[in-house]
CSV table of C-alpha atoms in Angstrom, one decimal:
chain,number,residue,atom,x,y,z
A,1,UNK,CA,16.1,12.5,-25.6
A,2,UNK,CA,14.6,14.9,-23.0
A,3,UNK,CA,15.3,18.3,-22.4
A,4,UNK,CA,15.8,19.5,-19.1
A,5,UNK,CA,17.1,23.0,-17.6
A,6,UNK,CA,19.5,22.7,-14.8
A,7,UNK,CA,22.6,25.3,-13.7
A,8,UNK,CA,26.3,24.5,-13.5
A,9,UNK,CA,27.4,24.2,-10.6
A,10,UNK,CA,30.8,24.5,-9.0
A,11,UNK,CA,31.9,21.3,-9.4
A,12,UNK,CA,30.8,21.2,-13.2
A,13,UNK,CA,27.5,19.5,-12.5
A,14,UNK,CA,24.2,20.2,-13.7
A,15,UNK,CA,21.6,20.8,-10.8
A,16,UNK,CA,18.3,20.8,-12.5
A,17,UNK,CA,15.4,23.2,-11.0
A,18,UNK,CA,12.9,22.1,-8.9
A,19,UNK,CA,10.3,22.2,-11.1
A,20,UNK,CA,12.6,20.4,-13.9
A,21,UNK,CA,13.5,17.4,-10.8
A,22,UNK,CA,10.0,17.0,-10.1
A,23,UNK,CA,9.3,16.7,-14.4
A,24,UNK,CA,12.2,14.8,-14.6
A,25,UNK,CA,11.5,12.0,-12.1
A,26,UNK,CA,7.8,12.3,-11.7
A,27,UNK,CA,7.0,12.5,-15.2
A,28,UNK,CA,9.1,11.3,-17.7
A,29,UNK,CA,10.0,9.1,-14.9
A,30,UNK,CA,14.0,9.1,-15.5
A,31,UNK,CA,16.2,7.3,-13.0
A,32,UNK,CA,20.4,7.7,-12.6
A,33,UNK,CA,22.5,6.6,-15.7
A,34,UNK,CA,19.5,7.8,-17.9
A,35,UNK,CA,20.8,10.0,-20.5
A,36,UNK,CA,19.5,13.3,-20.9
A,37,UNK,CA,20.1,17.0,-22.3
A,38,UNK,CA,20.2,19.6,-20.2
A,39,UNK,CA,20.9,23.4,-20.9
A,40,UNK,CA,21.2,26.9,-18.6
A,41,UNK,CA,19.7,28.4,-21.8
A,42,UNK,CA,23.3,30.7,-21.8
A,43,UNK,CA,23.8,28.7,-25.4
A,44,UNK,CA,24.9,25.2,-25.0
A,45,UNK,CA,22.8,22.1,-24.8
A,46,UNK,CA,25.0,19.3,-22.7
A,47,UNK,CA,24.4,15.5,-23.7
A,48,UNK,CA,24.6,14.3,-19.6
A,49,UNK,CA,24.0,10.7,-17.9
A,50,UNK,CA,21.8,11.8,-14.6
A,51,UNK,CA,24.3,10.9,-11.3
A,52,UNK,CA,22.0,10.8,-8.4
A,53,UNK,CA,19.2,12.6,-6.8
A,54,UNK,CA,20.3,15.0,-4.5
A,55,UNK,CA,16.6,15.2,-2.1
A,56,UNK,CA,14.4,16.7,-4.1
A,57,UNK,CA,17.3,18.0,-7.2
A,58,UNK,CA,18.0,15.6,-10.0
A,59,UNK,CA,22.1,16.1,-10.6
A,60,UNK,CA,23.4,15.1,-14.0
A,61,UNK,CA,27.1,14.8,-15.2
A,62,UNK,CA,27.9,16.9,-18.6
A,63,UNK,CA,29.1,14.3,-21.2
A,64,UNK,CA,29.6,16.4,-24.1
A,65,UNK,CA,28.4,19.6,-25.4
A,66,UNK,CA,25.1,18.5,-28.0
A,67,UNK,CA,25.0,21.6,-29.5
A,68,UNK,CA,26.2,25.2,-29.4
A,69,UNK,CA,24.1,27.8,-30.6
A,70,UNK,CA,25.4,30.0,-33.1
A,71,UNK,CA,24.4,33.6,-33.5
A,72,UNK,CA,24.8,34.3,-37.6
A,73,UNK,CA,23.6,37.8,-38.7
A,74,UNK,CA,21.3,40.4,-36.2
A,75,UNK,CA,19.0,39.5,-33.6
A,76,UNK,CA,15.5,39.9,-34.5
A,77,UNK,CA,12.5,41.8,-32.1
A,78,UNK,CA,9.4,41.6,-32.9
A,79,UNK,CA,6.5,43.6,-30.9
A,80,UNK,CA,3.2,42.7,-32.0
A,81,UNK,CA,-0.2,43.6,-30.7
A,82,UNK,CA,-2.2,41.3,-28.5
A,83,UNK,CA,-4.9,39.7,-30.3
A,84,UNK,CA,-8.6,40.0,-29.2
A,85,UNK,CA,-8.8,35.9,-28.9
A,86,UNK,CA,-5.6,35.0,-25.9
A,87,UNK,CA,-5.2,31.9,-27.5
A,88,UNK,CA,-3.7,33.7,-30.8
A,89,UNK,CA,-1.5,35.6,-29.2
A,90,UNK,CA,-0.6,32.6,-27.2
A,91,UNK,CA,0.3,30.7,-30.7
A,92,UNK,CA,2.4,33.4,-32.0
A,93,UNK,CA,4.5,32.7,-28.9
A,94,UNK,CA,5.0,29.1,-29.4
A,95,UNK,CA,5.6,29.6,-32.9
A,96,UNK,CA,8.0,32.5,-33.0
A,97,UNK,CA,10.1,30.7,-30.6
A,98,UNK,CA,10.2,27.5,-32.6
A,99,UNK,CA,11.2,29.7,-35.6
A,100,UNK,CA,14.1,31.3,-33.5
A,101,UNK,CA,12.8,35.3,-32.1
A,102,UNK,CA,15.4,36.4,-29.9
A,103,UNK,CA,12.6,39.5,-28.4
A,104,UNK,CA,9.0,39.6,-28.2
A,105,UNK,CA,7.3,42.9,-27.1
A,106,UNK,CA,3.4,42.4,-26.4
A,107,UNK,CA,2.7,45.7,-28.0
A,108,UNK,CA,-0.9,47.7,-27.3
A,109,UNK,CA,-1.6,49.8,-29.9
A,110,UNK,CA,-5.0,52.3,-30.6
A,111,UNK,CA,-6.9,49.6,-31.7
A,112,UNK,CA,-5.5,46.7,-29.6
A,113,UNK,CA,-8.5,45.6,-27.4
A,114,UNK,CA,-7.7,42.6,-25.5
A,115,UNK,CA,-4.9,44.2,-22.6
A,116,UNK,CA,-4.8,41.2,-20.4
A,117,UNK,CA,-1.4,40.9,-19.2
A,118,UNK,CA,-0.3,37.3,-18.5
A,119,UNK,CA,3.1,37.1,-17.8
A,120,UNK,CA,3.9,33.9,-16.2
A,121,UNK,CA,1.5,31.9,-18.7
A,122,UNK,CA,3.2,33.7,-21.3
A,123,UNK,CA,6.7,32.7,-19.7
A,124,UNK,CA,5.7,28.9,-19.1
A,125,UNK,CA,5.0,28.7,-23.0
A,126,UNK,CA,8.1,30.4,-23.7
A,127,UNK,CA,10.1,28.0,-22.2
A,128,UNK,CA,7.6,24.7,-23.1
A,129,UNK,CA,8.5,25.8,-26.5
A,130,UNK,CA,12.1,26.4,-26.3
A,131,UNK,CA,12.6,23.0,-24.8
A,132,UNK,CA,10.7,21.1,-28.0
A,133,UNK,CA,12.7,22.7,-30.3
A,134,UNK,CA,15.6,22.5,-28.5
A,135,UNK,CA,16.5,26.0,-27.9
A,136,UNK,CA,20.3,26.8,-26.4
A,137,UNK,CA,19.1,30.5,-25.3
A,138,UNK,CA,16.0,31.6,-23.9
A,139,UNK,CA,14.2,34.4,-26.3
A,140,UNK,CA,13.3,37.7,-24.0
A,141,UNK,CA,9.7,38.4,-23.4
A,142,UNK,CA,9.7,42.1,-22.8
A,143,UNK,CA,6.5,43.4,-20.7
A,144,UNK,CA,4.0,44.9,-22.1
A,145,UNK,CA,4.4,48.1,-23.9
A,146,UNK,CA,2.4,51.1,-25.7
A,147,UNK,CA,3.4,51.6,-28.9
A,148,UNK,CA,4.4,55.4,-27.8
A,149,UNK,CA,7.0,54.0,-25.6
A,150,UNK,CA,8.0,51.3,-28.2
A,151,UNK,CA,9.1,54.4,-30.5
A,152,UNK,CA,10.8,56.2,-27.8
A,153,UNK,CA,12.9,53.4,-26.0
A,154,UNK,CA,14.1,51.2,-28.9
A,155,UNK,CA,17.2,52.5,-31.2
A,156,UNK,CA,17.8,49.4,-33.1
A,157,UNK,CA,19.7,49.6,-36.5
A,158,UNK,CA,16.4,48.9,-38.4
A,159,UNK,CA,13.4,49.3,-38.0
A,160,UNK,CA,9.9,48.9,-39.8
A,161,UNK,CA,6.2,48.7,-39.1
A,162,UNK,CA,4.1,46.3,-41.3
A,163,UNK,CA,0.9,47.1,-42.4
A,164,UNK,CA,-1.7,46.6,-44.6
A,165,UNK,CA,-2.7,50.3,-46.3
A,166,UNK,CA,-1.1,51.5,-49.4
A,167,UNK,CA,2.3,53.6,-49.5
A,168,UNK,CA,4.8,50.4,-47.8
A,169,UNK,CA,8.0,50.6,-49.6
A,170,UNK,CA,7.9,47.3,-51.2
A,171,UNK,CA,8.6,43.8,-49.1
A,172,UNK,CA,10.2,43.6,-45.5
A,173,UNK,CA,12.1,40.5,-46.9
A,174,UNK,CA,13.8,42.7,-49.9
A,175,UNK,CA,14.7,45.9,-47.5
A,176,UNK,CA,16.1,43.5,-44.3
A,177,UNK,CA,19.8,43.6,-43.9
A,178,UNK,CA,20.5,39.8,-41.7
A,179,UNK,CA,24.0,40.9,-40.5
A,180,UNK,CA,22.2,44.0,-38.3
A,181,UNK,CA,19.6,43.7,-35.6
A,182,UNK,CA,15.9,44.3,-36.5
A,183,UNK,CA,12.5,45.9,-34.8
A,184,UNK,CA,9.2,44.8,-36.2
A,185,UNK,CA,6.0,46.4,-35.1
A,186,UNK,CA,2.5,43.8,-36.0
A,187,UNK,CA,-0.7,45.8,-35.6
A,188,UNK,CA,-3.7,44.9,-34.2
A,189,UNK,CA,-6.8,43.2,-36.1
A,190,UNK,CA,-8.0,46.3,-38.3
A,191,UNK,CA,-4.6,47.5,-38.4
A,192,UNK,CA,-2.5,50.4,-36.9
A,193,UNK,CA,-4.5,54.2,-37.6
A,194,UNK,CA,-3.1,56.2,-40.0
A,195,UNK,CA,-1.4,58.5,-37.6
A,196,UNK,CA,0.5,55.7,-35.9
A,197,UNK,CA,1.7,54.9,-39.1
A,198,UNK,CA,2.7,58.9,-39.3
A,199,UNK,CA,4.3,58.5,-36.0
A,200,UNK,CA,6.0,55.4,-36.5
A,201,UNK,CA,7.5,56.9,-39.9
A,202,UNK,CA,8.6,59.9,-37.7
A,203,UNK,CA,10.8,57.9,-36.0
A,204,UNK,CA,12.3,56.7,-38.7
A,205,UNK,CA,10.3,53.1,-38.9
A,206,UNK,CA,10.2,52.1,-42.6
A,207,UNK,CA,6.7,51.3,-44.0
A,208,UNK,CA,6.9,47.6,-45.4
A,209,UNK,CA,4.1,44.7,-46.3
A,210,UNK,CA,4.9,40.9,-45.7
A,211,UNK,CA,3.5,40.0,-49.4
A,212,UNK,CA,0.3,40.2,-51.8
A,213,UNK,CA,-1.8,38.4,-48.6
A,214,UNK,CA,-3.9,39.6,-46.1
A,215,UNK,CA,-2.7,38.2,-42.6
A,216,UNK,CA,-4.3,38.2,-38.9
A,217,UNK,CA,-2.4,39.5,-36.3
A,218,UNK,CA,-0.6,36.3,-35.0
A,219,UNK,CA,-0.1,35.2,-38.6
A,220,UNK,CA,1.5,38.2,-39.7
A,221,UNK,CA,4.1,38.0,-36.8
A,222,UNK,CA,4.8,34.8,-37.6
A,223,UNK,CA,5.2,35.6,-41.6
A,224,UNK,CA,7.5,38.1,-40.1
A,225,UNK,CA,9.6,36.2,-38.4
A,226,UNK,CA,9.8,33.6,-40.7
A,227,UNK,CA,11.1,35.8,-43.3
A,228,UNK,CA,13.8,37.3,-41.4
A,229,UNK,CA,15.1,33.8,-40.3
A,230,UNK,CA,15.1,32.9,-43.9
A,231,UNK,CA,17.4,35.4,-45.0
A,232,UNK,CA,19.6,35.0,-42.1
A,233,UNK,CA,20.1,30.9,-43.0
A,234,UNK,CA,20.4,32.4,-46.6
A,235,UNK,CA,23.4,34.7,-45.4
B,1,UNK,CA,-15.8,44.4,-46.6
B,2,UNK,CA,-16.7,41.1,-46.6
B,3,UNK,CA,-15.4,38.5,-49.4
B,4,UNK,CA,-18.3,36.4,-50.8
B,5,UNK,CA,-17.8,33.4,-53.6
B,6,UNK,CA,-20.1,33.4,-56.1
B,7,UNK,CA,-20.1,32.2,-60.1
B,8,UNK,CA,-20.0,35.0,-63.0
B,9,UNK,CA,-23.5,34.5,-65.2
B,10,UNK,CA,-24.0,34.6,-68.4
B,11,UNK,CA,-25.6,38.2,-67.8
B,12,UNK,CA,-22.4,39.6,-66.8
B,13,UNK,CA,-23.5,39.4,-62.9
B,14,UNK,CA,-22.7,38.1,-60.1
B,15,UNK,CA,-24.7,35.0,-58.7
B,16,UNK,CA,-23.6,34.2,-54.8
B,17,UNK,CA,-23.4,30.3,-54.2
B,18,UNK,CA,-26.8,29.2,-51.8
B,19,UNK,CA,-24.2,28.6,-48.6
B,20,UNK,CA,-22.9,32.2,-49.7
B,21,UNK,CA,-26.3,33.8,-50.3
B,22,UNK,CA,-27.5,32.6,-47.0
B,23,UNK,CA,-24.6,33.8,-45.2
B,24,UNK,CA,-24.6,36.8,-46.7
B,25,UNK,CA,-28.4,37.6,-46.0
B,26,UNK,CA,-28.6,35.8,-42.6
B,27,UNK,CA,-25.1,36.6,-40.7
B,28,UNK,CA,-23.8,39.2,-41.9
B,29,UNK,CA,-26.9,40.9,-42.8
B,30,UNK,CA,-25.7,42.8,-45.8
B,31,UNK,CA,-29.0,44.1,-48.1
B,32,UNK,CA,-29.4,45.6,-51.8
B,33,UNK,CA,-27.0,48.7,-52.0
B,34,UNK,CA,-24.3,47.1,-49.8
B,35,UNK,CA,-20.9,46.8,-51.2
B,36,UNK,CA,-19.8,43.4,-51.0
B,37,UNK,CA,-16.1,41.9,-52.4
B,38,UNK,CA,-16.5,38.8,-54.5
B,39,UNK,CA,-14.2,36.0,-56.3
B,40,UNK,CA,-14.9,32.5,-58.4
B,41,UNK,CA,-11.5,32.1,-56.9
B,42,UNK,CA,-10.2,32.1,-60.7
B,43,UNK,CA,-7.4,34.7,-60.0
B,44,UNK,CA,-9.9,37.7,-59.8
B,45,UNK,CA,-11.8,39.7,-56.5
B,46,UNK,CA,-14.2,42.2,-57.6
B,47,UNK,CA,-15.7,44.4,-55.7
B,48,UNK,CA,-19.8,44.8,-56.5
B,49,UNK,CA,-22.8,45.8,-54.9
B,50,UNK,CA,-26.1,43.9,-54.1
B,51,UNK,CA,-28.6,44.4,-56.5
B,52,UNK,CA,-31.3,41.8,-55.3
B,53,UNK,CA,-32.4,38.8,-54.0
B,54,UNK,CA,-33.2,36.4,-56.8
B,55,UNK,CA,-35.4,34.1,-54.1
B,56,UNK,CA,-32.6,32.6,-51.9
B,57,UNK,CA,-29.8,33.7,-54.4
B,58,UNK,CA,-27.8,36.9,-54.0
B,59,UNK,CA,-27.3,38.4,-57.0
B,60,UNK,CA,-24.1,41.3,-57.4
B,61,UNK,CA,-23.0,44.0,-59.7
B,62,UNK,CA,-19.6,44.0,-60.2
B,63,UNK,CA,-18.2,47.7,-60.4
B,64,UNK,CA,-14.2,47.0,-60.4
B,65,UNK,CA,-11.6,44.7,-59.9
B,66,UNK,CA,-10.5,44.9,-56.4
B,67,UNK,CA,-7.2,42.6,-57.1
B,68,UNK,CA,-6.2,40.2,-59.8
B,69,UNK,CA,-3.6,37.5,-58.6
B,70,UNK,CA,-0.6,37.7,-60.4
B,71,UNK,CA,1.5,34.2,-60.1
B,72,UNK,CA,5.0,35.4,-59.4
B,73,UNK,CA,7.5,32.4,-59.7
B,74,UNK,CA,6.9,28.9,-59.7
B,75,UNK,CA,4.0,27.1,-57.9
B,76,UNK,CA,4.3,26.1,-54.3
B,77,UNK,CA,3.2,22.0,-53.0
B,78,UNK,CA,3.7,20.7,-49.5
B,79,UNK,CA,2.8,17.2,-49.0
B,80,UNK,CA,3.0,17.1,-45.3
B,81,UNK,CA,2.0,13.9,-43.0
B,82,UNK,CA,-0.9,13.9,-40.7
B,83,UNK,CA,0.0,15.0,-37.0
B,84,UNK,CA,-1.5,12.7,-34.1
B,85,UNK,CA,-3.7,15.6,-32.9
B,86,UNK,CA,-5.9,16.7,-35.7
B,87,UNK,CA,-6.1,20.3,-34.4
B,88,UNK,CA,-2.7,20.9,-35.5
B,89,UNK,CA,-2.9,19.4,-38.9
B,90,UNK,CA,-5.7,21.9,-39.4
B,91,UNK,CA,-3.9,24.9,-38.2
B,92,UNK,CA,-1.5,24.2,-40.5
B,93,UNK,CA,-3.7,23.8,-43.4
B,94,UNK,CA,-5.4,27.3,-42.2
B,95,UNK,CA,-1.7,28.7,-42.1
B,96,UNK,CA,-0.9,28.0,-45.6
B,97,UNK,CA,-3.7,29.4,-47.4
B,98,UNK,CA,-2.8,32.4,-45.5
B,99,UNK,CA,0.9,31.9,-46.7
B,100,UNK,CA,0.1,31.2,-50.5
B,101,UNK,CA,0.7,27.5,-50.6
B,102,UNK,CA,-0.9,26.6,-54.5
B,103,UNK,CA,-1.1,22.6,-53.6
B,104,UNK,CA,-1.7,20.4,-50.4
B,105,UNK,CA,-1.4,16.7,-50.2
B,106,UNK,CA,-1.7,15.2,-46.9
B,107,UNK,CA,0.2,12.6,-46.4
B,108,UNK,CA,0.7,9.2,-44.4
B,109,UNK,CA,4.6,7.8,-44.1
B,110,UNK,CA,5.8,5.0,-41.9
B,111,UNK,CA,5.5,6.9,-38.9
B,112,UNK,CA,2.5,8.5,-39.0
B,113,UNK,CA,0.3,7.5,-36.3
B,114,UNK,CA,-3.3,9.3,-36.9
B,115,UNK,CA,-4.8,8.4,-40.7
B,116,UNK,CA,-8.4,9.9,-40.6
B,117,UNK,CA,-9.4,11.5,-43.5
B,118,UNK,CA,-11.5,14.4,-43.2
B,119,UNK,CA,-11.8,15.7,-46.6
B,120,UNK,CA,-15.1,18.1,-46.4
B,121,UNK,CA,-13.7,19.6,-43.3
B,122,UNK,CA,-10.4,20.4,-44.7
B,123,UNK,CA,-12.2,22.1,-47.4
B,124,UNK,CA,-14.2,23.9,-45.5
B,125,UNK,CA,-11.4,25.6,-43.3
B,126,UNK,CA,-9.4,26.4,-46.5
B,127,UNK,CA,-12.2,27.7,-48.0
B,128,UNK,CA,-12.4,30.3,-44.9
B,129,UNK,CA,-8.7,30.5,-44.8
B,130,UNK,CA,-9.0,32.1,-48.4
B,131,UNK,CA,-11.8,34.4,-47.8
B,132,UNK,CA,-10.2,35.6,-44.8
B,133,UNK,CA,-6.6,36.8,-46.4
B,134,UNK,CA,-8.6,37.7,-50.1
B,135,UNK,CA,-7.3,34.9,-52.1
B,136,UNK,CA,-7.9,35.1,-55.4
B,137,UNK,CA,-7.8,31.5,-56.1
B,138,UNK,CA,-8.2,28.3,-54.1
B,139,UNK,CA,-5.2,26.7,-53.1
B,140,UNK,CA,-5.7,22.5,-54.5
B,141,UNK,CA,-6.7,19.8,-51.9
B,142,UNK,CA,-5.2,16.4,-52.8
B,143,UNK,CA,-7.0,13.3,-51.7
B,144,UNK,CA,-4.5,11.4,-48.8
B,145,UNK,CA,-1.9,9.6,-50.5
B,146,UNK,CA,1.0,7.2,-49.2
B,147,UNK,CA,4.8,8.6,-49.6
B,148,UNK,CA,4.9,6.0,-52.4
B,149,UNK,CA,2.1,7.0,-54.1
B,150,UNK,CA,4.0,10.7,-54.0
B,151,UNK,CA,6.5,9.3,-55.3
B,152,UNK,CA,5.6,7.2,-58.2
B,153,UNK,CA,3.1,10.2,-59.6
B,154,UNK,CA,4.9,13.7,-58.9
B,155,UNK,CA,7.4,15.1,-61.5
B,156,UNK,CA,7.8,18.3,-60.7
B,157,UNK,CA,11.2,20.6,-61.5
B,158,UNK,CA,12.5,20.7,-58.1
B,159,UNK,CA,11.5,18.2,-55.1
B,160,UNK,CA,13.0,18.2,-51.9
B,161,UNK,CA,12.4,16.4,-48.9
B,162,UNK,CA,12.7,17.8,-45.3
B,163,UNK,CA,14.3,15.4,-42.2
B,164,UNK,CA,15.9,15.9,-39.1
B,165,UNK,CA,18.6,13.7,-39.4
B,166,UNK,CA,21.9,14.5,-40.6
B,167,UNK,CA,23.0,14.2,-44.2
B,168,UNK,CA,21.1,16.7,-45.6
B,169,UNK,CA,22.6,18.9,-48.4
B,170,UNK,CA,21.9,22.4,-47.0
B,171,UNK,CA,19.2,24.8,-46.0
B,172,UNK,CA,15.7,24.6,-48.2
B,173,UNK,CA,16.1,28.2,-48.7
B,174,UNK,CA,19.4,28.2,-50.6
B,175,UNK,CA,19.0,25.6,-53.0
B,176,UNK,CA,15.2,26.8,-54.0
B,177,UNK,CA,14.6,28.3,-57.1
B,178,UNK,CA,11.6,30.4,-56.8
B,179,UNK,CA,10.7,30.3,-60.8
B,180,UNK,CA,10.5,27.0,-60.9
B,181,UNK,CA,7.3,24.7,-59.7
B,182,UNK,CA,8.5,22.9,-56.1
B,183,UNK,CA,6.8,19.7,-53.9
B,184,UNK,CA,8.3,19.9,-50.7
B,185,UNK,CA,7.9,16.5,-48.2
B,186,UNK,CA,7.5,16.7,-44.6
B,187,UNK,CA,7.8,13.9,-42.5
B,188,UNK,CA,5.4,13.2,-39.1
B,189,UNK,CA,6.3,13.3,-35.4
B,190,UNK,CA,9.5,11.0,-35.6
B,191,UNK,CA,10.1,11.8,-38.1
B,192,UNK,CA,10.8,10.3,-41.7
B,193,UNK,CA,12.7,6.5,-41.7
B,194,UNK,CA,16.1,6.4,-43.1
B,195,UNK,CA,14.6,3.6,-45.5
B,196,UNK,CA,12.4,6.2,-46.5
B,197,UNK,CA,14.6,9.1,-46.8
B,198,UNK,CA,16.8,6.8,-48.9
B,199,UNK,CA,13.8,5.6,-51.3
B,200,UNK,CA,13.3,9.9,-51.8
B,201,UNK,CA,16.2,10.0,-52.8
B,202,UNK,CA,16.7,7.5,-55.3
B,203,UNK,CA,13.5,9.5,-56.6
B,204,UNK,CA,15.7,12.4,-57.2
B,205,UNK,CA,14.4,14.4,-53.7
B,206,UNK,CA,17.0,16.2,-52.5
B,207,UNK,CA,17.1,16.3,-48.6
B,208,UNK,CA,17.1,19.7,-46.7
B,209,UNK,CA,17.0,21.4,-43.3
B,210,UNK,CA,14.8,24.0,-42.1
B,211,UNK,CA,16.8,26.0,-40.0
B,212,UNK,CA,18.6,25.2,-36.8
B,213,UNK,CA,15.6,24.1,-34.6
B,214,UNK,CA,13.4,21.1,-34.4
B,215,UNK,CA,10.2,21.7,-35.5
B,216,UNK,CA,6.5,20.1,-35.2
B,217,UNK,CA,5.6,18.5,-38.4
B,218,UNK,CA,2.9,21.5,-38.8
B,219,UNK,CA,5.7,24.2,-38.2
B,220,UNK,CA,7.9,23.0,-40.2
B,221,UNK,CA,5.1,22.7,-43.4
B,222,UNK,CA,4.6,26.1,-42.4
B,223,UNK,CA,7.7,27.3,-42.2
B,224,UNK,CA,8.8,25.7,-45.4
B,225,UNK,CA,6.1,27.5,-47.0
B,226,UNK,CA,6.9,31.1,-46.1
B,227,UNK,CA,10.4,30.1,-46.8
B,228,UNK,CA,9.8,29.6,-50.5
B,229,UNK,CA,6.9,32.7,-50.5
B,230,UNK,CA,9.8,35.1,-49.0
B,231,UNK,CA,12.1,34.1,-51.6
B,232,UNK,CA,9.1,34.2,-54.5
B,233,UNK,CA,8.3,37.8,-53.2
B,234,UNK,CA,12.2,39.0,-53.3
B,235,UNK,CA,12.2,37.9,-56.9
């Protein structure tokens, strides 16, 4: 069954978006007393039959609530450098909302050299990728952001920076707490310098590596990602 | 440095395979005195230096071991269907040799749609995947094989099979046992058949979850993989 994002309205019916109508009818070419999910991405995903079209605005009639999405343990951030290849960057997106980010900082670091800010493709993949997996909350792209003003604006419980030289202290998965709310910092391809590490550290980020492997960019936010969630369903 | 494969001679040297050698020489232009990395992917990198050019054969010193795998835990095999676009089949394959997966068998079920086998090219982008993160050792391609096939030859300690449906006893993560040797199954777009999921079963496959979320076939081989690696690396 489809996904479709709509808003309640006052009279406890889902009005879906424009865009979402146009999808709806145009494309996967649904027609009232088709079922289909719809969410306001505020946590619940509604089972709803669609009622009528209202002009241009599909209107669907909540059945029952499909899911409700839980929040066990911390929420998990991740700012990660933009890769030099868009398309990379753009894959870490679709994946880390699959595996279930709640914040994503495009992050430019020393040696960061693509800067191409794309926020509304970013956005659109975002929320292509929310629906497939059936997402009940929308994950927060943040925009983009120096690693300098990364340090000084974020205050979460913990906080590490991944990297590849020697001197980590030992495996993000082994020093993550799941019940508390998490920063990750991803360098860029060659890695963060030496004094951002230095930085980072004076700011009380911990040093930690994601295993024995070395990992591109897009994989290594992944990795991370993936190894937070674990522990969290381990919890 | 760059990570060549060559074969250790009787001589105590290094010999670079021709496809190597050539890339070596040609692309990345190293020359006699350069300090190259290489592996027979037998569980050691060294790192060496060019002595010569024994006609179209690079031939390397080696001066030290740059890393010697260790094999924490038990091994890791994901027999994972084919996906209808083949671009995605082969980012996951990339993805895993990045990850540490030790054994890949891909797969055809009921459902899956696309059943072209392309072994030569699957080695090939494992073969880079490896040499990219510094792998040590070559993760095993198995030839395409039905579920039943699977079925009727694996024994391994602990087998699980991932599906969407409900009915599953828990999340893979908490019912792994990272010493022990795993084959995890994952199902295509569709997922796996209840006939199917039943016939696993009676082959002692226990069925799992992967989280909350729905996942593409290739994130969720993916994710299962980093699943078991993070709780192999908190051993």
């Amino acid at each position: 069954m489809h996904l479709f994002i709509g808003q309640k309205q006052d009279d406890g019916l889902f009005g879906l978006t424009t865009e979402e109508s146009h999808h709806c009818i145009r494309v996967t070419r649904h027609k009232p007393g088709d079922f289909v999910m719809v969410t306001d991405f505020k946590g619940e995903i509604w089972k709803t039959i669609i009622l009528d079209q209202n002009g241009d605005q599909v209107i669907c009639k909540p059945l029952e609530i499909y899911k409700r999405e839980m929040s066990i343990g911390g929420k998990i951030h991740i700012a990660i450098s933009l890769t030099q290849q868009s398309d990379r960057f753009e894959w870490f997106l679709e994946k880390a909302v699959e595996t279930g980010i709640d914040t994503i900082t495009p992050m430019v670091s020393q040696r960061t050299e693509n800067r191409r800010d794309k926020p509304e493709r970013w956005s659109k993949i975002i929320i292509a990728a929310a629906k497939q997996t059936l997402r009940a909350r929308l994950p927060d792209l943040q925009p983009i952001q120096n690693l300098e003003h990364i340090l000084k604006t974020n205050q979460i419980e913990q906080r590490f920076i991944c990297h590849c030289e020697n001197g980590t202290e030992g495996f993000l998965g082994k020093l993550y707490n799941p019940t508390q709310d998490i920063l990750v910092l991803i360098g860029p391809e060659g890695d963060f310098t030496k004094p951002e590490i230095e930085l980072c550290q004076s700011h009380k980020f911990i040093p930690v590596h994601l295993g024995e492997l070395r990992l591109r960019t897009e994989t290594a936010g992944l990795t991370a990602c993936i190894i937070l969630q674990t522990l969290k369903n381990c919890l």
